[in-house]
Structures are given as structure tokens and as C-alpha cells.
Short mmCIF file of N, CA and C in Angstrom, two decimals:
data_model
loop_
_atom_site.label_atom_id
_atom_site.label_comp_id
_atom_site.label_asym_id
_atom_site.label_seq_id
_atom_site.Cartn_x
_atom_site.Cartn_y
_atom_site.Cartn_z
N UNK A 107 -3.64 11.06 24.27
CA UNK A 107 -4.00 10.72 22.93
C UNK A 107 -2.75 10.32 22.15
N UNK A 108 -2.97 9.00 21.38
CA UNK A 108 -1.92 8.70 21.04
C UNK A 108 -1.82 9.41 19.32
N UNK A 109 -0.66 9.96 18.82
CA UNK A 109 -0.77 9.74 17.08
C UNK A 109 -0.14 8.79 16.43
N UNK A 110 -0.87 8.57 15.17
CA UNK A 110 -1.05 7.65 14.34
C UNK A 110 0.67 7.77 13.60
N UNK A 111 1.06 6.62 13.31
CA UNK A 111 2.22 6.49 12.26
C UNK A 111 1.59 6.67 11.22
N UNK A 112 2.61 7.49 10.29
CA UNK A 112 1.83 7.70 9.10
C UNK A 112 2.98 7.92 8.18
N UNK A 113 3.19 7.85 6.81
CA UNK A 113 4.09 7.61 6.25
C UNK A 113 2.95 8.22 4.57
N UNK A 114 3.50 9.51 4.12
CA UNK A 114 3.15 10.02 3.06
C UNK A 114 3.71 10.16 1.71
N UNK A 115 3.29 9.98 0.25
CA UNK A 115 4.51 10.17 -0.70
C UNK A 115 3.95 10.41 -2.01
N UNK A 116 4.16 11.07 -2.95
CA UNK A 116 4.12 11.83 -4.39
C UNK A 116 4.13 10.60 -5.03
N UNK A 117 3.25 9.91 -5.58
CA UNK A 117 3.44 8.79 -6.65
C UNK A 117 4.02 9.87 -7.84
N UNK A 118 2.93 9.84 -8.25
CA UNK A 118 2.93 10.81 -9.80
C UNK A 118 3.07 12.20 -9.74
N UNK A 119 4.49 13.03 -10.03
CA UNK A 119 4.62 14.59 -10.23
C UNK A 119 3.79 15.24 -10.75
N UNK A 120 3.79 14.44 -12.29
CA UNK A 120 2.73 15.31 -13.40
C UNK A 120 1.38 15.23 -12.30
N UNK A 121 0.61 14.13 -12.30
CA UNK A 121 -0.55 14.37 -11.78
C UNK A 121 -0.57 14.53 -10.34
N UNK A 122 -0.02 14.44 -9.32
CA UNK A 122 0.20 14.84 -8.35
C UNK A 122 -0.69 13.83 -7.43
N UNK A 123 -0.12 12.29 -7.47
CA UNK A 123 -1.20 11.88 -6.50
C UNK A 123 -0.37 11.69 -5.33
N UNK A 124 -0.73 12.56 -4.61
CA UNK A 124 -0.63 12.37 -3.06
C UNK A 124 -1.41 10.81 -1.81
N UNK A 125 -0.66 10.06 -1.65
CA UNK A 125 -0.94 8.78 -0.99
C UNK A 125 -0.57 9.26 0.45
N UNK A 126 -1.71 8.71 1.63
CA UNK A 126 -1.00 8.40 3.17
C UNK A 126 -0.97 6.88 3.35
N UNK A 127 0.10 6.51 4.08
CA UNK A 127 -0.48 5.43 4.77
C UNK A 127 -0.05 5.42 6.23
N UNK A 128 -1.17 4.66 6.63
CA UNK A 128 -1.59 4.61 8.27
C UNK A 128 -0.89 3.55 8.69
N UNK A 129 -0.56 3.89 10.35
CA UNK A 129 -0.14 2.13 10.98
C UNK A 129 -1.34 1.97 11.82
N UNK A 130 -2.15 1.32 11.62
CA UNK A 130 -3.12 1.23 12.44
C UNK A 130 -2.76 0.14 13.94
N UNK A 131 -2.15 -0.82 13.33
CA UNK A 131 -1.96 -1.98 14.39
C UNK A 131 -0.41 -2.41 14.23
N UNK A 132 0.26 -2.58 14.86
CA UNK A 132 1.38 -4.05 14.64
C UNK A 132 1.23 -4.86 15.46
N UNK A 133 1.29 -6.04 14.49
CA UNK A 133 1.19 -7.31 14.93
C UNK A 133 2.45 -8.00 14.94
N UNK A 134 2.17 -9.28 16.08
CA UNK A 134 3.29 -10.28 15.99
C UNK A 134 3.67 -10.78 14.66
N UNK A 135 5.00 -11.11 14.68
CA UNK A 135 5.29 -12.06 13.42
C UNK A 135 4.99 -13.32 13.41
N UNK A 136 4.56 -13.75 12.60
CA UNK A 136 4.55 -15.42 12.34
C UNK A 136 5.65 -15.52 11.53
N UNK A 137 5.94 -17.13 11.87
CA UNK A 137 7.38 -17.67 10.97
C UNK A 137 6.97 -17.91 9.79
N UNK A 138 5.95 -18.22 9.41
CA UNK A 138 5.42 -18.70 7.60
C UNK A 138 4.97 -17.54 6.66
N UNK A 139 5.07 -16.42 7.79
CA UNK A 139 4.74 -15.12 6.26
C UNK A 139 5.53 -13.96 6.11
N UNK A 140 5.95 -13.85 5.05
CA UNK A 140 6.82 -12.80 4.23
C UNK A 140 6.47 -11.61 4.51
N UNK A 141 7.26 -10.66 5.48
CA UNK A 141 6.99 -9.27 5.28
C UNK A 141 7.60 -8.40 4.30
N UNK A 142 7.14 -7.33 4.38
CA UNK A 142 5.83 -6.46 4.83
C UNK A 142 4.48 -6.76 4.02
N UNK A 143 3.46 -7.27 4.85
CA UNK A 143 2.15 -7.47 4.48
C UNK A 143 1.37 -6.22 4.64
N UNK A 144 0.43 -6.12 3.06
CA UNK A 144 -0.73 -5.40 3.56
C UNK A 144 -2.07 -6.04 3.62
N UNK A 145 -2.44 -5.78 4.72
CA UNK A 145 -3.76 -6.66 5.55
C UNK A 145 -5.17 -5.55 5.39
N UNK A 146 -5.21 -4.34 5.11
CA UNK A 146 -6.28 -3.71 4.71
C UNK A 146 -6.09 -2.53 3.81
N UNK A 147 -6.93 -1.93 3.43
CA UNK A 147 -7.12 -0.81 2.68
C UNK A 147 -8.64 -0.11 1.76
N UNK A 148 -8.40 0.65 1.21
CA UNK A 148 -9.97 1.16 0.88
C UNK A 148 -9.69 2.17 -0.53
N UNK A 149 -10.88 2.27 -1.24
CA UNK A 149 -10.91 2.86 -2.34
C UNK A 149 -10.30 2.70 -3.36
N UNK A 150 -10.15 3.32 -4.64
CA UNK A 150 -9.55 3.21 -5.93
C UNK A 150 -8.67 4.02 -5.73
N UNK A 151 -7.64 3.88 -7.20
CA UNK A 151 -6.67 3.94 -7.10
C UNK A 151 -7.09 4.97 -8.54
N UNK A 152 -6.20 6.08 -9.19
CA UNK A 152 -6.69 6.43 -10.31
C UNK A 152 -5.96 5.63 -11.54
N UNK A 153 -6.76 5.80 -12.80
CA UNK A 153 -5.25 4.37 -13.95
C UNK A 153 -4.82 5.50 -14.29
N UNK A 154 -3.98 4.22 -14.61
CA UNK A 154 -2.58 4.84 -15.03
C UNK A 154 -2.50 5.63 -16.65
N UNK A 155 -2.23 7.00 -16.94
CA UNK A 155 -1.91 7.36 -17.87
C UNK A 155 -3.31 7.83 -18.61
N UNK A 156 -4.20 8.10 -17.85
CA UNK A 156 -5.46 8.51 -17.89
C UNK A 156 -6.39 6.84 -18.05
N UNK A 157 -5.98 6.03 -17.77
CA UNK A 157 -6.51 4.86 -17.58
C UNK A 157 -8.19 4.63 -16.41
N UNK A 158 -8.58 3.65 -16.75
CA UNK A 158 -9.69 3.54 -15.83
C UNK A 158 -9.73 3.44 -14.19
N UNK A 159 -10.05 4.48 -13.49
CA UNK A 159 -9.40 3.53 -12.00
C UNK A 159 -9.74 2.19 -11.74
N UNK A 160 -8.60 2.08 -10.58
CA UNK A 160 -8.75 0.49 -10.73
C UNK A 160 -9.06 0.31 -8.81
N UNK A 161 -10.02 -0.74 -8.52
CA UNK A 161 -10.19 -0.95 -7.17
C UNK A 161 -8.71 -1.31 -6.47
N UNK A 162 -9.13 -1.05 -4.93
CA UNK A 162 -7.46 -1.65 -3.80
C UNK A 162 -8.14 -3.60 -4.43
N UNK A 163 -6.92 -3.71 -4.20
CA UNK A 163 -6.94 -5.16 -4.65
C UNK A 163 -5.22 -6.06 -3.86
N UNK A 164 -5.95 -6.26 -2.65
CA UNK A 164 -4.94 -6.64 -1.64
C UNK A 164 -3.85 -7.97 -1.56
N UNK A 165 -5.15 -8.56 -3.02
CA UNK A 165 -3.71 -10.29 -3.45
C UNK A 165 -2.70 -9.29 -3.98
N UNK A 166 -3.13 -8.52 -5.02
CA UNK A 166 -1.82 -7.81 -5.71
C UNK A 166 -0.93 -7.16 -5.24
N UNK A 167 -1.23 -6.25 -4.68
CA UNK A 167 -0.34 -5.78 -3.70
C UNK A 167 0.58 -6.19 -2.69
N UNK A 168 -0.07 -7.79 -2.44
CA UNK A 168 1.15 -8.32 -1.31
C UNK A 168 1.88 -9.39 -2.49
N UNK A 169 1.07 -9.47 -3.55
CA UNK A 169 1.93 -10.33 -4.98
C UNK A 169 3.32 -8.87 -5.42
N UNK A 170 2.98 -8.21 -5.64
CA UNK A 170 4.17 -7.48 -5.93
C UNK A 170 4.99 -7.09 -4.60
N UNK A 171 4.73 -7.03 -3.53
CA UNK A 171 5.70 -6.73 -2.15
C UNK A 171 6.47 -7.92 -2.42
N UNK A 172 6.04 -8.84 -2.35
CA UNK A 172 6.91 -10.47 -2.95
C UNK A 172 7.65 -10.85 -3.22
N UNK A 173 7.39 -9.77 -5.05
CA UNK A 173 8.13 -9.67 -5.86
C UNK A 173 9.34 -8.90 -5.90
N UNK A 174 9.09 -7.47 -4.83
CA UNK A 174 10.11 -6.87 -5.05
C UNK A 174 11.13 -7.43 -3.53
N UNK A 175 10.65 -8.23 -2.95
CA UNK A 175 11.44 -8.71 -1.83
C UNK A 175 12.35 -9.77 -2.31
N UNK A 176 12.13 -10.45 -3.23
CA UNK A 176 12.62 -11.70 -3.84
C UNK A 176 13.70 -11.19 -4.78
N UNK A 177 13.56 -9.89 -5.22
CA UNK A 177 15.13 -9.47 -5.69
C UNK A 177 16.16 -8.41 -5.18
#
């Protein structure tokens, strides 16, 4: 039986949100896309600052990986 890569971390102290993330697969690289991509995910997220949760929303998330790769 193989185990899963997994990579865990404390967003928020005060509220304590605890995040995992899984490696489910690695894939080959292609030459035309910018890593690190995220290619799936599931559920809400809670808002921010007692805000509304907000759905996974996977353009955004690889829009800000992007962003923070580009500086």
C-alpha cells in the first residue's frame, strides 16, 4: 500500500483553519504551462473575516499561483 503525499498548514491562528493537500497524481510537464498548477479540488473555503464562504474556484487559484510566480 502506497501513502499519499500530503502537505498540511494553519491558514488562520485566530480561527484555526486547518488545510490538507493531497498529491494525488504527477504528471509530465508540458513546455507551454507555468507551474505549479492546480488541476482539482472540492468544497468551500470559509470568508474571510467572518465573510460569506466562498466556492474552490480553480481559474483563481492558478491566476494567483501566476501571480506570485511572476514576482
Amino acid at each position: 500500500m502506497r501513502s499519499a503525499l500530503t502537505a498540511s498548514y494553519l491558514y488562520d491562528f485566530g480561527d484555526s483553519w486547518r488545510h490538507t493537500v493531497e498529491v494525488e497524481k504527477i504528471h509530465d510537464a508540458e513546455t507551454d504551462v507555468t507551474y505549479p498548477r492546480c488541476v482539482a479540488g472540492k468544497g468551500t473555503r470559509p470568508g474571510e473575516d467572518g465573510g460569506e464562504p466562498e466556492p474552490f474556484d480553480i481559474e483563481l487559484i492558478n491566476h494567483r499561483l501566476d501571480r506570485v510566480l511572476e514576482s
